[in-house]
């Protein structure tokens, strides 16, 4: 196991300790949260816990169901007690970029429906300023080139995400434009500009959403609170 995978496993499994009996839990998407999901399944069996979950993607649903975790439709849930998710970057204020796995829309909806949000992150995810990781923007397929041009004129250097020779499709069958801004000076303003652009479904800037990050720090987990 390489160092990054070790860190993902360490923080992912640690996050499962925050889940208590009777909770409705949001399960994020990605390789780090996959360790959380597997550890949660082990805890449910070993401790006979009553846990129900809401998934943020088809991939997470498939994994959770294979492990015997009971899933609920978000529409049938009043609120989620705790959501555990990964991130692609987070800054000192715990704002972040998410969507590298393509699930930013469902992830943001679930996060907003949650009382508390914890992100799990290997050491590479901590940054002083957001933007080094390409910012995903989910857009409708209808007229996407017009959104592309608007982002290009804004200096965001967008690229259409591909899956082999075909455009990548989100779970909602939309496209993703990855914006290579390199540095984002005002994340809140940029998020507002993007969401005001007709055809943009959602952007990958998660602002004032995360409550706590469990970050890998060598061989231990560092807890960072907002």
PDB file of C-alpha atoms in Angstrom:
ATOM      1  CA  UNK A   1       0.000   0.000   0.000  1.00  0.00           C
ATOM      2  CA  UNK A   2       1.479   3.357  -1.016  1.00  0.00           C
ATOM      3  CA  UNK A   3       1.560   6.344   1.362  1.00  0.00           C
ATOM      4  CA  UNK A   4      -1.449   8.131  -0.133  1.00  0.00           C
ATOM      5  CA  UNK A   5      -3.623   5.003   0.008  1.00  0.00           C
ATOM      6  CA  UNK A   6      -2.472   4.426   3.594  1.00  0.00           C
ATOM      7  CA  UNK A   7      -3.512   7.982   4.505  1.00  0.00           C
ATOM      8  CA  UNK A   8      -6.886   7.592   2.806  1.00  0.00           C
ATOM      9  CA  UNK A   9      -7.529   4.367   4.695  1.00  0.00           C
ATOM     10  CA  UNK A  10      -6.449   5.912   8.004  1.00  0.00           C
ATOM     11  CA  UNK A  11      -8.699   8.979   7.806  1.00  0.00           C
ATOM     12  CA  UNK A  12     -11.548   7.122   6.103  1.00  0.00           C
ATOM     13  CA  UNK A  13     -11.741   4.488   8.814  1.00  0.00           C
ATOM     14  CA  UNK A  14     -11.345   7.096  11.566  1.00  0.00           C
ATOM     15  CA  UNK A  15     -14.411   8.946  10.262  1.00  0.00           C
ATOM     16  CA  UNK A  16     -16.551   5.853  10.782  1.00  0.00           C
ATOM     17  CA  UNK A  17     -15.991   6.269  14.535  1.00  0.00           C
ATOM     18  CA  UNK A  18     -18.070   9.463  14.444  1.00  0.00           C
ATOM     19  CA  UNK A  19     -21.169   7.552  13.369  1.00  0.00           C
ATOM     20  CA  UNK A  20     -23.487   6.704  16.257  1.00  0.00           C
ATOM     21  CA  UNK A  21     -26.301   4.191  16.622  1.00  0.00           C
ATOM     22  CA  UNK A  22     -29.608   5.424  15.190  1.00  0.00           C
ATOM     23  CA  UNK A  23     -28.068   7.979  12.844  1.00  0.00           C
ATOM     24  CA  UNK A  24     -29.040   8.733   9.277  1.00  0.00           C
ATOM     25  CA  UNK A  25     -25.699   9.141   7.541  1.00  0.00           C
ATOM     26  CA  UNK A  26     -24.758  10.729   4.239  1.00  0.00           C
ATOM     27  CA  UNK A  27     -22.139   8.695   2.397  1.00  0.00           C
ATOM     28  CA  UNK A  28     -19.947  10.656   0.010  1.00  0.00           C
ATOM     29  CA  UNK A  29     -18.206   9.533  -3.136  1.00  0.00           C
ATOM     30  CA  UNK A  30     -14.596   8.611  -3.809  1.00  0.00           C
ATOM     31  CA  UNK A  31     -11.760   6.352  -2.764  1.00  0.00           C
ATOM     32  CA  UNK A  32     -11.299   7.815   0.741  1.00  0.00           C
ATOM     33  CA  UNK A  33     -14.971   7.575   1.723  1.00  0.00           C
ATOM     34  CA  UNK A  34     -15.027   4.033   0.377  1.00  0.00           C
ATOM     35  CA  UNK A  35     -12.861   3.124   3.376  1.00  0.00           C
ATOM     36  CA  UNK A  36     -15.420   4.832   5.648  1.00  0.00           C
ATOM     37  CA  UNK A  37     -18.259   2.889   4.044  1.00  0.00           C
ATOM     38  CA  UNK A  38     -16.465  -0.444   4.454  1.00  0.00           C
ATOM     39  CA  UNK A  39     -15.576   0.317   8.076  1.00  0.00           C
ATOM     40  CA  UNK A  40     -19.169   1.369   8.784  1.00  0.00           C
ATOM     41  CA  UNK A  41     -20.432  -1.949   7.400  1.00  0.00           C
ATOM     42  CA  UNK A  42     -18.025  -3.773   9.729  1.00  0.00           C
ATOM     43  CA  UNK A  43     -19.266  -1.735  12.706  1.00  0.00           C
ATOM     44  CA  UNK A  44     -22.933  -2.364  11.850  1.00  0.00           C
ATOM     45  CA  UNK A  45     -22.315  -6.109  11.888  1.00  0.00           C
ATOM     46  CA  UNK A  46     -20.002  -6.195  14.907  1.00  0.00           C
ATOM     47  CA  UNK A  47     -21.998  -3.790  17.108  1.00  0.00           C
ATOM     48  CA  UNK A  48     -25.499  -4.509  15.753  1.00  0.00           C
ATOM     49  CA  UNK A  49     -25.977  -0.821  14.954  1.00  0.00           C
ATOM     50  CA  UNK A  50     -29.165   0.612  13.492  1.00  0.00           C
ATOM     51  CA  UNK A  51     -27.834   2.886  10.752  1.00  0.00           C
ATOM     52  CA  UNK A  52     -29.491   4.140   7.589  1.00  0.00           C
ATOM     53  CA  UNK A  53     -27.672   5.987   4.852  1.00  0.00           C
ATOM     54  CA  UNK A  54     -28.250   8.391   1.979  1.00  0.00           C
ATOM     55  CA  UNK A  55     -25.892   7.994  -0.962  1.00  0.00           C
ATOM     56  CA  UNK A  56     -24.340  10.723  -3.107  1.00  0.00           C
ATOM     57  CA  UNK A  57     -23.775   8.641  -6.248  1.00  0.00           C
ATOM     58  CA  UNK A  58     -24.611   5.440  -8.082  1.00  0.00           C
ATOM     59  CA  UNK A  59     -21.100   4.173  -7.289  1.00  0.00           C
ATOM     60  CA  UNK A  60     -21.547   4.725  -3.548  1.00  0.00           C
ATOM     61  CA  UNK A  61     -25.012   3.144  -3.631  1.00  0.00           C
ATOM     62  CA  UNK A  62     -23.596   0.062  -5.323  1.00  0.00           C
ATOM     63  CA  UNK A  63     -20.825  -0.269  -2.717  1.00  0.00           C
ATOM     64  CA  UNK A  64     -23.143   0.336   0.252  1.00  0.00           C
ATOM     65  CA  UNK A  65     -25.727  -2.156  -0.984  1.00  0.00           C
ATOM     66  CA  UNK A  66     -23.032  -4.791  -1.562  1.00  0.00           C
ATOM     67  CA  UNK A  67     -22.002  -4.362   2.078  1.00  0.00           C
ATOM     68  CA  UNK A  68     -25.539  -4.613   3.425  1.00  0.00           C
ATOM     69  CA  UNK A  69     -25.952  -0.955   4.428  1.00  0.00           C
ATOM     70  CA  UNK A  70     -29.587   0.174   4.365  1.00  0.00           C
ATOM     71  CA  UNK A  71     -30.134   3.076   1.943  1.00  0.00           C
ATOM     72  CA  UNK A  72     -32.852   5.731   1.978  1.00  0.00           C
ATOM     73  CA  UNK A  73     -34.034   8.095  -0.739  1.00  0.00           C
ATOM     74  CA  UNK A  74     -33.189  11.685   0.217  1.00  0.00           C
ATOM     75  CA  UNK A  75     -36.802  12.677  -0.481  1.00  0.00           C
ATOM     76  CA  UNK A  76     -37.896  10.359   2.330  1.00  0.00           C
ATOM     77  CA  UNK A  77     -35.545  11.943   4.874  1.00  0.00           C
ATOM     78  CA  UNK A  78     -36.346  15.003   7.004  1.00  0.00           C
ATOM     79  CA  UNK A  79     -32.647  15.618   7.631  1.00  0.00           C
ATOM     80  CA  UNK A  80     -29.310  13.826   7.684  1.00  0.00           C
ATOM     81  CA  UNK A  81     -27.464  13.686  10.998  1.00  0.00           C
ATOM     82  CA  UNK A  82     -23.952  13.481   9.584  1.00  0.00           C
ATOM     83  CA  UNK A  83     -22.425  13.335   6.120  1.00  0.00           C
ATOM     84  CA  UNK A  84     -18.897  12.075   5.556  1.00  0.00           C
ATOM     85  CA  UNK A  85     -17.319  12.946   2.237  1.00  0.00           C
ATOM     86  CA  UNK A  86     -13.962  13.495   0.614  1.00  0.00           C
ATOM     87  CA  UNK A  87     -12.611  16.622  -1.029  1.00  0.00           C
ATOM     88  CA  UNK A  88     -10.145  17.516  -3.756  1.00  0.00           C
ATOM     89  CA  UNK A  89      -8.810  20.577  -1.917  1.00  0.00           C
ATOM     90  CA  UNK A  90      -9.542  22.434   1.310  1.00  0.00           C
ATOM     91  CA  UNK A  91      -8.228  25.767   2.543  1.00  0.00           C
ATOM     92  CA  UNK A  92      -7.613  27.038   6.127  1.00  0.00           C
ATOM     93  CA  UNK A  93     -11.263  28.198   6.362  1.00  0.00           C
ATOM     94  CA  UNK A  94     -12.420  24.688   5.355  1.00  0.00           C
ATOM     95  CA  UNK A  95     -13.844  25.857   2.054  1.00  0.00           C
ATOM     96  CA  UNK A  96     -13.127  23.331  -0.640  1.00  0.00           C
ATOM     97  CA  UNK A  97     -13.238  22.068  -4.182  1.00  0.00           C
ATOM     98  CA  UNK A  98     -15.145  18.858  -4.806  1.00  0.00           C
ATOM     99  CA  UNK A  99     -16.304  16.986  -7.877  1.00  0.00           C
ATOM    100  CA  UNK A 100     -13.178  15.233  -9.087  1.00  0.00           C
ATOM    101  CA  UNK A 101     -15.246  12.058  -9.059  1.00  0.00           C
ATOM    102  CA  UNK A 102     -18.115  13.746 -10.890  1.00  0.00           C
ATOM    103  CA  UNK A 103     -20.668  13.654  -8.045  1.00  0.00           C
ATOM    104  CA  UNK A 104     -20.607  17.324  -7.003  1.00  0.00           C
ATOM    105  CA  UNK A 105     -24.338  17.964  -7.549  1.00  0.00           C
ATOM    106  CA  UNK A 106     -25.624  15.110  -5.396  1.00  0.00           C
ATOM    107  CA  UNK A 107     -22.835  15.716  -2.864  1.00  0.00           C
ATOM    108  CA  UNK A 108     -23.823  19.360  -2.409  1.00  0.00           C
ATOM    109  CA  UNK A 109     -27.549  18.556  -2.100  1.00  0.00           C
ATOM    110  CA  UNK A 110     -26.839  15.911   0.554  1.00  0.00           C
ATOM    111  CA  UNK A 111     -24.405  18.214   2.370  1.00  0.00           C
ATOM    112  CA  UNK A 112     -26.973  21.011   2.553  1.00  0.00           C
ATOM    113  CA  UNK A 113     -29.502  18.579   4.025  1.00  0.00           C
ATOM    114  CA  UNK A 114     -27.069  17.534   6.770  1.00  0.00           C
ATOM    115  CA  UNK A 115     -26.744  18.801  10.337  1.00  0.00           C
ATOM    116  CA  UNK A 116     -23.004  18.204  10.187  1.00  0.00           C
ATOM    117  CA  UNK A 117     -20.425  17.598   7.470  1.00  0.00           C
ATOM    118  CA  UNK A 118     -17.050  15.934   7.929  1.00  0.00           C
ATOM    119  CA  UNK A 119     -14.493  15.733   5.141  1.00  0.00           C
ATOM    120  CA  UNK A 120     -11.772  13.098   5.047  1.00  0.00           C
ATOM    121  CA  UNK A 121      -8.531  14.050   3.321  1.00  0.00           C
ATOM    122  CA  UNK A 122      -5.050  12.719   2.709  1.00  0.00           C
ATOM    123  CA  UNK A 123      -2.150  15.125   3.229  1.00  0.00           C
ATOM    124  CA  UNK A 124      -2.142  16.327  -0.399  1.00  0.00           C
ATOM    125  CA  UNK A 125      -5.569  17.976  -0.092  1.00  0.00           C
ATOM    126  CA  UNK A 126      -4.611  20.867   2.223  1.00  0.00           C
ATOM    127  CA  UNK A 127      -3.864  24.130   0.384  1.00  0.00           C
ATOM    128  CA  UNK A 128      -3.456  27.783   1.318  1.00  0.00           C
ATOM    129  CA  UNK A 129      -5.540  28.943  -1.662  1.00  0.00           C
ATOM    130  CA  UNK A 130      -8.089  27.033  -3.723  1.00  0.00           C
ATOM    131  CA  UNK A 131      -7.647  26.576  -7.448  1.00  0.00           C
ATOM    132  CA  UNK A 132      -4.677  24.330  -8.112  1.00  0.00           C
ATOM    133  CA  UNK A 133      -7.112  21.440  -8.516  1.00  0.00           C
ATOM    134  CA  UNK A 134      -9.331  22.034 -11.584  1.00  0.00           C
ATOM    135  CA  UNK A 135     -12.739  23.326 -10.504  1.00  0.00           C
ATOM    136  CA  UNK A 136     -15.543  21.064 -11.806  1.00  0.00           C
ATOM    137  CA  UNK A 137     -18.672  22.767 -13.110  1.00  0.00           C
ATOM    138  CA  UNK A 138     -21.649  20.579 -14.017  1.00  0.00           C
ATOM    139  CA  UNK A 139     -23.506  21.896 -17.065  1.00  0.00           C
ATOM    140  CA  UNK A 140     -26.429  20.878 -19.226  1.00  0.00           C
ATOM    141  CA  UNK A 141     -25.508  19.249 -22.507  1.00  0.00           C
ATOM    142  CA  UNK A 142     -27.882  21.624 -24.285  1.00  0.00           C
ATOM    143  CA  UNK A 143     -25.799  24.609 -25.399  1.00  0.00           C
ATOM    144  CA  UNK A 144     -22.763  23.624 -23.329  1.00  0.00           C
ATOM    145  CA  UNK A 145     -20.368  25.284 -25.768  1.00  0.00           C
ATOM    146  CA  UNK A 146     -21.870  28.680 -24.893  1.00  0.00           C
ATOM    147  CA  UNK A 147     -21.141  28.089 -21.216  1.00  0.00           C
ATOM    148  CA  UNK A 148     -17.666  26.943 -22.202  1.00  0.00           C
ATOM    149  CA  UNK A 149     -17.055  30.216 -24.069  1.00  0.00           C
ATOM    150  CA  UNK A 150     -18.320  32.309 -21.162  1.00  0.00           C
ATOM    151  CA  UNK A 151     -15.927  30.537 -18.787  1.00  0.00           C
ATOM    152  CA  UNK A 152     -13.115  30.925 -21.296  1.00  0.00           C
ATOM    153  CA  UNK A 153     -13.746  34.675 -21.515  1.00  0.00           C
ATOM    154  CA  UNK A 154     -13.711  34.776 -17.702  1.00  0.00           C
ATOM    155  CA  UNK A 155     -10.170  33.359 -17.799  1.00  0.00           C
ATOM    156  CA  UNK A 156     -11.123  30.023 -16.223  1.00  0.00           C
ATOM    157  CA  UNK A 157      -9.524  27.856 -18.960  1.00  0.00           C
ATOM    158  CA  UNK A 158     -12.304  25.221 -19.069  1.00  0.00           C
ATOM    159  CA  UNK A 159     -11.903  21.740 -20.525  1.00  0.00           C
ATOM    160  CA  UNK A 160     -14.698  19.294 -21.271  1.00  0.00           C
ATOM    161  CA  UNK A 161     -14.179  16.205 -19.100  1.00  0.00           C
ATOM    162  CA  UNK A 162     -13.858  13.082 -21.188  1.00  0.00           C
ATOM    163  CA  UNK A 163     -14.377   9.383 -20.549  1.00  0.00           C
ATOM    164  CA  UNK A 164     -12.212   7.829 -23.204  1.00  0.00           C
ATOM    165  CA  UNK A 165     -13.341   9.248 -26.532  1.00  0.00           C
ATOM    166  CA  UNK A 166     -16.770  10.325 -25.251  1.00  0.00           C
ATOM    167  CA  UNK A 167     -17.705  13.171 -22.892  1.00  0.00           C
ATOM    168  CA  UNK A 168     -17.956  12.122 -19.240  1.00  0.00           C
ATOM    169  CA  UNK A 169     -21.566  11.960 -18.022  1.00  0.00           C
ATOM    170  CA  UNK A 170     -22.603  12.624 -14.438  1.00  0.00           C
ATOM    171  CA  UNK A 171     -25.270  10.541 -12.697  1.00  0.00           C
ATOM    172  CA  UNK A 172     -27.727  13.203 -13.916  1.00  0.00           C
ATOM    173  CA  UNK A 173     -26.465  12.760 -17.496  1.00  0.00           C
ATOM    174  CA  UNK A 174     -24.853  16.196 -17.589  1.00  0.00           C
ATOM    175  CA  UNK A 175     -21.392  17.268 -18.750  1.00  0.00           C
ATOM    176  CA  UNK A 176     -18.569  18.578 -16.577  1.00  0.00           C
ATOM    177  CA  UNK A 177     -16.337  21.489 -17.517  1.00  0.00           C
ATOM    178  CA  UNK A 178     -13.117  21.432 -15.469  1.00  0.00           C
ATOM    179  CA  UNK A 179     -11.848  24.985 -14.974  1.00  0.00           C
ATOM    180  CA  UNK A 180      -8.075  25.352 -14.661  1.00  0.00           C
ATOM    181  CA  UNK A 181      -8.044  28.670 -12.798  1.00  0.00           C
ATOM    182  CA  UNK A 182      -4.819  27.839 -10.866  1.00  0.00           C
ATOM    183  CA  UNK A 183      -5.746  30.333  -8.114  1.00  0.00           C
ATOM    184  CA  UNK A 184      -9.202  31.457  -6.955  1.00  0.00           C
ATOM    185  CA  UNK A 185      -9.080  34.822  -5.200  1.00  0.00           C
ATOM    186  CA  UNK A 186     -12.769  35.090  -4.280  1.00  0.00           C
ATOM    187  CA  UNK A 187     -14.434  31.684  -4.166  1.00  0.00           C
ATOM    188  CA  UNK A 188     -17.833  33.031  -3.077  1.00  0.00           C
ATOM    189  CA  UNK A 189     -17.973  35.538  -5.940  1.00  0.00           C
ATOM    190  CA  UNK A 190     -16.882  32.947  -8.493  1.00  0.00           C
ATOM    191  CA  UNK A 191     -19.475  30.439  -7.259  1.00  0.00           C
ATOM    192  CA  UNK A 192     -22.175  33.095  -7.613  1.00  0.00           C
ATOM    193  CA  UNK A 193     -21.046  34.035 -11.119  1.00  0.00           C
ATOM    194  CA  UNK A 194     -20.999  30.411 -12.257  1.00  0.00           C
ATOM    195  CA  UNK A 195     -24.419  29.573 -10.838  1.00  0.00           C
ATOM    196  CA  UNK A 196     -25.914  32.654 -12.478  1.00  0.00           C
ATOM    197  CA  UNK A 197     -24.773  31.409 -15.891  1.00  0.00           C
ATOM    198  CA  UNK A 198     -27.759  29.836 -17.706  1.00  0.00           C
ATOM    199  CA  UNK A 199     -27.143  26.128 -18.190  1.00  0.00           C
ATOM    200  CA  UNK A 200     -24.832  25.703 -15.212  1.00  0.00           C
ATOM    201  CA  UNK A 201     -26.331  23.075 -12.915  1.00  0.00           C
ATOM    202  CA  UNK A 202     -23.844  23.365 -10.038  1.00  0.00           C
ATOM    203  CA  UNK A 203     -20.224  24.233  -9.311  1.00  0.00           C
ATOM    204  CA  UNK A 204     -17.656  22.385  -7.226  1.00  0.00           C
ATOM    205  CA  UNK A 205     -16.935  25.188  -4.771  1.00  0.00           C
ATOM    206  CA  UNK A 206     -18.190  24.102  -1.337  1.00  0.00           C
ATOM    207  CA  UNK A 207     -18.268  27.246   0.810  1.00  0.00           C
ATOM    208  CA  UNK A 208     -19.241  27.299   4.508  1.00  0.00           C
ATOM    209  CA  UNK A 209     -20.418  23.698   4.259  1.00  0.00           C
ATOM    210  CA  UNK A 210     -17.718  21.632   5.947  1.00  0.00           C
ATOM    211  CA  UNK A 211     -17.699  21.622   9.775  1.00  0.00           C
ATOM    212  CA  UNK A 212     -14.651  19.459  10.348  1.00  0.00           C
ATOM    213  CA  UNK A 213     -11.812  17.887   8.379  1.00  0.00           C
ATOM    214  CA  UNK A 214     -10.051  14.689   9.359  1.00  0.00           C
ATOM    215  CA  UNK A 215      -6.700  15.149   7.640  1.00  0.00           C
ATOM    216  CA  UNK A 216      -3.761  12.786   7.464  1.00  0.00           C
ATOM    217  CA  UNK A 217      -0.669  14.090   9.255  1.00  0.00           C
ATOM    218  CA  UNK A 218       2.109  11.529   8.796  1.00  0.00           C
ATOM    219  CA  UNK A 219       0.931   8.504  10.835  1.00  0.00           C
ATOM    220  CA  UNK A 220      -1.876  10.224  12.703  1.00  0.00           C
ATOM    221  CA  UNK A 221      -5.193  11.943  12.004  1.00  0.00           C
ATOM    222  CA  UNK A 222      -5.385  15.694  12.575  1.00  0.00           C
ATOM    223  CA  UNK A 223      -8.826  17.099  13.405  1.00  0.00           C
ATOM    224  CA  UNK A 224      -9.440  20.587  11.992  1.00  0.00           C
ATOM    225  CA  UNK A 225     -12.592  22.462  13.028  1.00  0.00           C
ATOM    226  CA  UNK A 226     -14.189  25.414  11.273  1.00  0.00           C
TER     227      UNK A 226
END
